[in-house]
PDB file of C-alpha atoms in Angstrom:
ATOM      1  CA  UNK A 499       0.000   0.000   0.000  1.00  0.00           C
ATOM      2  CA  UNK A 500       1.528   3.333  -1.106  1.00  0.00           C
ATOM      3  CA  UNK A 501       0.862   6.251   1.232  1.00  0.00           C
ATOM      4  CA  UNK A 502       2.162   9.809   1.115  1.00  0.00           C
ATOM      5  CA  UNK A 503       1.457  10.479   4.781  1.00  0.00           C
ATOM      6  CA  UNK A 504       0.625   7.980   7.554  1.00  0.00           C
ATOM      7  CA  UNK A 505      -2.973   9.191   7.696  1.00  0.00           C
ATOM      8  CA  UNK A 506      -3.488   8.012   4.096  1.00  0.00           C
ATOM      9  CA  UNK A 507      -3.821   4.527   5.604  1.00  0.00           C
ATOM     10  CA  UNK A 508      -7.290   5.475   6.850  1.00  0.00           C
ATOM     11  CA  UNK A 509      -8.020   8.659   4.876  1.00  0.00           C
ATOM     12  CA  UNK A 510      -8.649   7.008   1.513  1.00  0.00           C
ATOM     13  CA  UNK A 511      -9.503   9.107  -1.586  1.00  0.00           C
ATOM     14  CA  UNK A 512     -13.196   8.487  -0.892  1.00  0.00           C
ATOM     15  CA  UNK A 513     -12.809   9.635   2.725  1.00  0.00           C
ATOM     16  CA  UNK A 514     -10.893  12.738   1.632  1.00  0.00           C
ATOM     17  CA  UNK A 515     -13.604  13.571  -0.898  1.00  0.00           C
ATOM     18  CA  UNK A 516     -16.275  13.461   1.784  1.00  0.00           C
ATOM     19  CA  UNK A 517     -14.090  15.510   4.156  1.00  0.00           C
ATOM     20  CA  UNK A 518     -13.717  18.116   1.412  1.00  0.00           C
ATOM     21  CA  UNK A 519     -17.459  18.148   0.764  1.00  0.00           C
ATOM     22  CA  UNK A 520     -18.267  18.553   4.461  1.00  0.00           C
ATOM     23  CA  UNK A 521     -15.516  21.020   5.359  1.00  0.00           C
ATOM     24  CA  UNK A 522     -13.022  19.063   7.480  1.00  0.00           C
ATOM     25  CA  UNK A 523     -10.371  18.201   4.856  1.00  0.00           C
ATOM     26  CA  UNK A 524      -8.139  21.279   5.314  1.00  0.00           C
ATOM     27  CA  UNK A 525      -7.826  20.734   9.052  1.00  0.00           C
ATOM     28  CA  UNK A 526      -6.879  17.071   8.705  1.00  0.00           C
ATOM     29  CA  UNK A 527      -4.453  17.831   5.860  1.00  0.00           C
ATOM     30  CA  UNK A 528      -2.682  20.393   8.069  1.00  0.00           C
ATOM     31  CA  UNK A 529      -2.646  17.931  10.963  1.00  0.00           C
ATOM     32  CA  UNK A 530      -1.056  15.282   8.744  1.00  0.00           C
ATOM     33  CA  UNK A 531       1.504  17.734   7.341  1.00  0.00           C
ATOM     34  CA  UNK A 532       2.772  18.647  10.790  1.00  0.00           C
ATOM     35  CA  UNK A 533       3.035  15.021  11.906  1.00  0.00           C
ATOM     36  CA  UNK A 534      -0.127  14.912  13.972  1.00  0.00           C
ATOM     37  CA  UNK A 535      -0.625  11.197  13.414  1.00  0.00           C
ATOM     38  CA  UNK A 536       2.014   9.142  15.207  1.00  0.00           C
ATOM     39  CA  UNK A 537       3.773   6.145  13.703  1.00  0.00           C
ATOM     40  CA  UNK A 538       5.755   4.671  16.599  1.00  0.00           C
ATOM     41  CA  UNK A 539       4.990   3.338  20.059  1.00  0.00           C
ATOM     42  CA  UNK A 540       6.236   6.090  22.351  1.00  0.00           C
ATOM     43  CA  UNK A 541       6.571   5.818  26.126  1.00  0.00           C
ATOM     44  CA  UNK A 542       3.054   7.113  26.782  1.00  0.00           C
ATOM     45  CA  UNK A 543       1.401   4.678  24.364  1.00  0.00           C
ATOM     46  CA  UNK A 544       3.518   1.793  25.700  1.00  0.00           C
ATOM     47  CA  UNK A 545       2.435   2.503  29.274  1.00  0.00           C
ATOM     48  CA  UNK A 546      -1.187   2.865  28.188  1.00  0.00           C
ATOM     49  CA  UNK A 547      -1.182  -0.376  26.188  1.00  0.00           C
ATOM     50  CA  UNK A 548       0.331  -2.331  29.051  1.00  0.00           C
ATOM     51  CA  UNK A 549      -2.297  -1.018  31.474  1.00  0.00           C
ATOM     52  CA  UNK A 550      -5.241  -2.246  29.369  1.00  0.00           C
ATOM     53  CA  UNK A 551      -7.297  -5.294  30.286  1.00  0.00           C
ATOM     54  CA  UNK A 552      -9.434  -5.213  27.142  1.00  0.00           C
ATOM     55  CA  UNK A 553      -9.040  -4.531  23.420  1.00  0.00           C
ATOM     56  CA  UNK A 554     -10.812  -5.007  20.101  1.00  0.00           C
ATOM     57  CA  UNK A 555      -9.022  -6.495  17.089  1.00  0.00           C
ATOM     58  CA  UNK A 556     -10.374  -5.651  13.645  1.00  0.00           C
ATOM     59  CA  UNK A 557      -9.531  -7.811  10.617  1.00  0.00           C
ATOM     60  CA  UNK A 558     -11.007  -8.460   7.182  1.00  0.00           C
ATOM     61  CA  UNK A 559     -11.084 -11.390   4.794  1.00  0.00           C
ATOM     62  CA  UNK A 560      -9.398 -11.228   1.397  1.00  0.00           C
ATOM     63  CA  UNK A 561     -12.654 -10.015  -0.170  1.00  0.00           C
ATOM     64  CA  UNK A 562     -13.089  -7.313   2.469  1.00  0.00           C
ATOM     65  CA  UNK A 563     -15.637  -8.824   4.865  1.00  0.00           C
ATOM     66  CA  UNK A 564     -14.851  -7.071   8.201  1.00  0.00           C
ATOM     67  CA  UNK A 565     -14.750  -8.704  11.614  1.00  0.00           C
ATOM     68  CA  UNK A 566     -14.139  -7.366  15.120  1.00  0.00           C
ATOM     69  CA  UNK A 567     -13.148  -9.582  18.010  1.00  0.00           C
ATOM     70  CA  UNK A 568     -12.748  -8.723  21.689  1.00  0.00           C
ATOM     71  CA  UNK A 569      -9.569  -9.755  23.438  1.00  0.00           C
ATOM     72  CA  UNK A 570      -8.871  -9.350  27.142  1.00  0.00           C
ATOM     73  CA  UNK A 571      -6.756 -10.412  30.060  1.00  0.00           C
ATOM     74  CA  UNK A 572      -5.155  -8.970  33.166  1.00  0.00           C
ATOM     75  CA  UNK A 573      -3.410  -5.589  32.784  1.00  0.00           C
ATOM     76  CA  UNK A 574      -0.168  -6.316  30.955  1.00  0.00           C
ATOM     77  CA  UNK A 575      -1.624  -8.925  28.600  1.00  0.00           C
ATOM     78  CA  UNK A 576      -0.666  -6.536  25.769  1.00  0.00           C
ATOM     79  CA  UNK A 577       3.135  -6.614  25.714  1.00  0.00           C
ATOM     80  CA  UNK A 578       5.159  -3.967  23.884  1.00  0.00           C
ATOM     81  CA  UNK A 579       8.048  -5.607  21.993  1.00  0.00           C
ATOM     82  CA  UNK A 580       9.712  -2.539  20.463  1.00  0.00           C
ATOM     83  CA  UNK A 581       8.842   0.879  18.989  1.00  0.00           C
ATOM     84  CA  UNK A 582       6.767  -0.702  16.230  1.00  0.00           C
ATOM     85  CA  UNK A 583       5.301  -3.926  17.632  1.00  0.00           C
ATOM     86  CA  UNK A 584       3.205  -5.228  20.487  1.00  0.00           C
ATOM     87  CA  UNK A 585       1.795  -8.703  21.004  1.00  0.00           C
ATOM     88  CA  UNK A 586      -0.531 -10.800  23.094  1.00  0.00           C
ATOM     89  CA  UNK A 587      -1.287 -14.422  23.797  1.00  0.00           C
ATOM     90  CA  UNK A 588      -4.482 -15.476  22.036  1.00  0.00           C
ATOM     91  CA  UNK A 589      -6.490 -17.697  24.387  1.00  0.00           C
ATOM     92  CA  UNK A 590      -8.635 -20.640  23.402  1.00  0.00           C
ATOM     93  CA  UNK A 591     -12.205 -19.562  22.682  1.00  0.00           C
ATOM     94  CA  UNK A 592     -15.122 -20.744  20.579  1.00  0.00           C
ATOM     95  CA  UNK A 593     -12.876 -22.228  17.876  1.00  0.00           C
ATOM     96  CA  UNK A 594     -14.374 -20.187  15.021  1.00  0.00           C
ATOM     97  CA  UNK A 595     -10.897 -18.869  14.021  1.00  0.00           C
ATOM     98  CA  UNK A 596     -12.332 -15.948  12.031  1.00  0.00           C
ATOM     99  CA  UNK A 597      -9.556 -13.500  12.966  1.00  0.00           C
ATOM    100  CA  UNK A 598      -6.917 -16.186  12.387  1.00  0.00           C
ATOM    101  CA  UNK A 599      -8.354 -17.058   8.975  1.00  0.00           C
ATOM    102  CA  UNK A 600      -8.614 -13.414   7.993  1.00  0.00           C
ATOM    103  CA  UNK A 601      -4.991 -12.744   8.956  1.00  0.00           C
ATOM    104  CA  UNK A 602      -3.884 -15.793   6.950  1.00  0.00           C
ATOM    105  CA  UNK A 603      -5.094 -14.103   3.755  1.00  0.00           C
ATOM    106  CA  UNK A 604      -5.089 -10.389   4.649  1.00  0.00           C
ATOM    107  CA  UNK A 605      -2.659  -9.070   7.244  1.00  0.00           C
ATOM    108  CA  UNK A 606      -4.239  -5.580   7.463  1.00  0.00           C
ATOM    109  CA  UNK A 607      -5.585  -5.003  10.954  1.00  0.00           C
ATOM    110  CA  UNK A 608      -6.701  -2.413  13.488  1.00  0.00           C
ATOM    111  CA  UNK A 609      -6.832  -2.295  17.264  1.00  0.00           C
ATOM    112  CA  UNK A 610      -9.437  -0.253  19.111  1.00  0.00           C
ATOM    113  CA  UNK A 611      -8.795   0.341  22.806  1.00  0.00           C
ATOM    114  CA  UNK A 612     -11.146   1.969  25.303  1.00  0.00           C
ATOM    115  CA  UNK A 613     -10.515   3.571  28.674  1.00  0.00           C
ATOM    116  CA  UNK A 614     -14.035   4.220  29.926  1.00  0.00           C
ATOM    117  CA  UNK A 615     -12.934   5.465  33.346  1.00  0.00           C
ATOM    118  CA  UNK A 616     -10.963   8.323  31.787  1.00  0.00           C
ATOM    119  CA  UNK A 617     -13.142   8.694  28.643  1.00  0.00           C
ATOM    120  CA  UNK A 618     -10.286   7.964  26.254  1.00  0.00           C
ATOM    121  CA  UNK A 619      -9.957   5.784  23.171  1.00  0.00           C
ATOM    122  CA  UNK A 620      -7.033   4.967  20.910  1.00  0.00           C
ATOM    123  CA  UNK A 621      -7.157   3.569  17.365  1.00  0.00           C
ATOM    124  CA  UNK A 622      -4.149   1.758  15.904  1.00  0.00           C
ATOM    125  CA  UNK A 623      -3.716   0.744  12.249  1.00  0.00           C
ATOM    126  CA  UNK A 624      -1.152  -1.676  10.901  1.00  0.00           C
ATOM    127  CA  UNK A 625      -0.725  -5.355  10.205  1.00  0.00           C
ATOM    128  CA  UNK A 626      -0.858  -8.488  12.310  1.00  0.00           C
ATOM    129  CA  UNK A 627       0.368 -12.042  12.174  1.00  0.00           C
ATOM    130  CA  UNK A 628      -0.226 -15.160  14.237  1.00  0.00           C
ATOM    131  CA  UNK A 629       2.392 -17.535  15.573  1.00  0.00           C
ATOM    132  CA  UNK A 630       2.152 -20.857  17.391  1.00  0.00           C
ATOM    133  CA  UNK A 631       5.768 -20.753  18.561  1.00  0.00           C
ATOM    134  CA  UNK A 632       5.618 -22.096  22.155  1.00  0.00           C
ATOM    135  CA  UNK A 633       8.503 -19.893  23.312  1.00  0.00           C
ATOM    136  CA  UNK A 634       6.805 -16.703  22.114  1.00  0.00           C
ATOM    137  CA  UNK A 635       3.457 -17.751  23.563  1.00  0.00           C
ATOM    138  CA  UNK A 636       5.038 -18.543  26.941  1.00  0.00           C
ATOM    139  CA  UNK A 637       6.764 -15.162  26.996  1.00  0.00           C
ATOM    140  CA  UNK A 638       3.413 -13.408  26.459  1.00  0.00           C
ATOM    141  CA  UNK A 639       1.347 -15.329  29.020  1.00  0.00           C
ATOM    142  CA  UNK A 640       0.516 -13.190  32.073  1.00  0.00           C
ATOM    143  CA  UNK A 641       1.936 -14.759  35.220  1.00  0.00           C
ATOM    144  CA  UNK A 642      -0.627 -16.805  37.102  1.00  0.00           C
ATOM    145  CA  UNK A 643      -3.348 -16.352  34.486  1.00  0.00           C
ATOM    146  CA  UNK A 644      -5.313 -19.585  34.015  1.00  0.00           C
ATOM    147  CA  UNK A 645      -6.432 -19.111  30.398  1.00  0.00           C
ATOM    148  CA  UNK A 646      -5.253 -21.659  27.823  1.00  0.00           C
ATOM    149  CA  UNK A 647      -3.263 -20.026  25.000  1.00  0.00           C
ATOM    150  CA  UNK A 648      -3.378 -21.480  21.507  1.00  0.00           C
ATOM    151  CA  UNK A 649      -1.311 -18.909  19.605  1.00  0.00           C
ATOM    152  CA  UNK A 650       0.045 -15.372  19.812  1.00  0.00           C
ATOM    153  CA  UNK A 651      -0.791 -12.341  17.718  1.00  0.00           C
ATOM    154  CA  UNK A 652       1.943  -9.861  16.874  1.00  0.00           C
ATOM    155  CA  UNK A 653       0.722  -6.440  15.786  1.00  0.00           C
ATOM    156  CA  UNK A 654       2.943  -4.068  13.781  1.00  0.00           C
ATOM    157  CA  UNK A 655       1.960  -0.426  14.232  1.00  0.00           C
ATOM    158  CA  UNK A 656       1.868   1.863  11.192  1.00  0.00           C
ATOM    159  CA  UNK A 657      -0.115   4.801  12.580  1.00  0.00           C
ATOM    160  CA  UNK A 658      -2.226   5.591  15.638  1.00  0.00           C
ATOM    161  CA  UNK A 659      -4.538   8.311  16.844  1.00  0.00           C
ATOM    162  CA  UNK A 660      -6.277   9.418  20.035  1.00  0.00           C
ATOM    163  CA  UNK A 661      -9.977  10.234  19.638  1.00  0.00           C
ATOM    164  CA  UNK A 662     -11.821  12.998  21.414  1.00  0.00           C
ATOM    165  CA  UNK A 663     -13.717  11.923  24.557  1.00  0.00           C
ATOM    166  CA  UNK A 664     -17.074  13.157  23.287  1.00  0.00           C
ATOM    167  CA  UNK A 665     -19.958  10.719  23.859  1.00  0.00           C
ATOM    168  CA  UNK A 666     -17.833   8.130  25.710  1.00  0.00           C
ATOM    169  CA  UNK A 667     -19.837   7.041  28.762  1.00  0.00           C
ATOM    170  CA  UNK A 668     -17.842   7.037  31.970  1.00  0.00           C
ATOM    171  CA  UNK A 669     -17.682   3.536  33.448  1.00  0.00           C
ATOM    172  CA  UNK A 670     -15.623   2.107  36.276  1.00  0.00           C
ATOM    173  CA  UNK A 671     -14.327  -1.429  36.695  1.00  0.00           C
ATOM    174  CA  UNK A 672     -16.001  -3.510  39.400  1.00  0.00           C
ATOM    175  CA  UNK A 673     -12.685  -3.909  41.233  1.00  0.00           C
ATOM    176  CA  UNK A 674     -12.145  -0.135  41.247  1.00  0.00           C
ATOM    177  CA  UNK A 675     -15.647   0.482  42.564  1.00  0.00           C
ATOM    178  CA  UNK A 676     -15.158  -2.166  45.269  1.00  0.00           C
ATOM    179  CA  UNK A 677     -11.962  -0.431  46.382  1.00  0.00           C
ATOM    180  CA  UNK A 678     -13.695   2.947  46.559  1.00  0.00           C
ATOM    181  CA  UNK A 679     -16.633   1.504  48.518  1.00  0.00           C
ATOM    182  CA  UNK A 680     -14.254  -0.242  50.925  1.00  0.00           C
ATOM    183  CA  UNK A 681     -12.355   3.000  51.510  1.00  0.00           C
ATOM    184  CA  UNK A 682     -15.603   4.901  52.100  1.00  0.00           C
ATOM    185  CA  UNK A 683     -16.873   2.246  54.514  1.00  0.00           C
ATOM    186  CA  UNK A 684     -13.622   2.413  56.483  1.00  0.00           C
ATOM    187  CA  UNK A 685     -13.855   6.200  56.616  1.00  0.00           C
ATOM    188  CA  UNK A 686     -17.468   6.039  57.796  1.00  0.00           C
ATOM    189  CA  UNK A 687     -16.505   3.539  60.509  1.00  0.00           C
ATOM    190  CA  UNK A 688     -13.692   5.846  61.680  1.00  0.00           C
ATOM    191  CA  UNK A 689     -16.053   8.834  61.803  1.00  0.00           C
ATOM    192  CA  UNK A 690     -18.724   6.864  63.645  1.00  0.00           C
ATOM    193  CA  UNK A 691     -16.150   5.686  66.198  1.00  0.00           C
ATOM    194  CA  UNK A 692     -14.867   9.238  66.684  1.00  0.00           C
ATOM    195  CA  UNK A 693     -18.425  10.527  67.116  1.00  0.00           C
ATOM    196  CA  UNK A 694     -19.260   7.773  69.611  1.00  0.00           C
ATOM    197  CA  UNK A 695     -16.112   8.529  71.619  1.00  0.00           C
ATOM    198  CA  UNK A 696     -16.968  12.237  71.665  1.00  0.00           C
ATOM    199  CA  UNK A 697     -20.500  11.573  72.920  1.00  0.00           C
ATOM    200  CA  UNK A 698     -19.554   9.030  75.543  1.00  0.00           C
TER     201      UNK A 698
END
């Protein structure tokens, strides 16, 4: 795929035509010209990737039929390998192998990652490949995690972008809510004990 700027990966001629028609093309062209779309995994993205416990992998068949699959695990299940690649162990699931089949004939892929608590999302475009190398899979398995891996997916980043937080509902993980409730209950108990001591 020939691209003049990294954003050409997702801003196809058809997309650019619609942007021109609706008035957003100049802004995105200027953004692309000044390097607004990043092409490497920097320290901030690496830290963010390795803190995720959930991600969506988008693939397509050779004839363009799209497919999105959720992947998750404990924080750290996405492992950054270098400035251009990250990977994860792919655990045994329903055995449909749609993503695996798609990648066997079309390596183009996207990753879509949400942070509901902080109303942030990141989109990553590139290519992906599967491997069943036991050494690589073992290296990517989170310590103590009981899932059964059947392969690993290695994602090569070509360009990524942070979306605006508009319309992202704020949601908290159950574990985070439990921690907050526990802290509040402890604080209430301390205040009740102090009040009882004062009134005794």
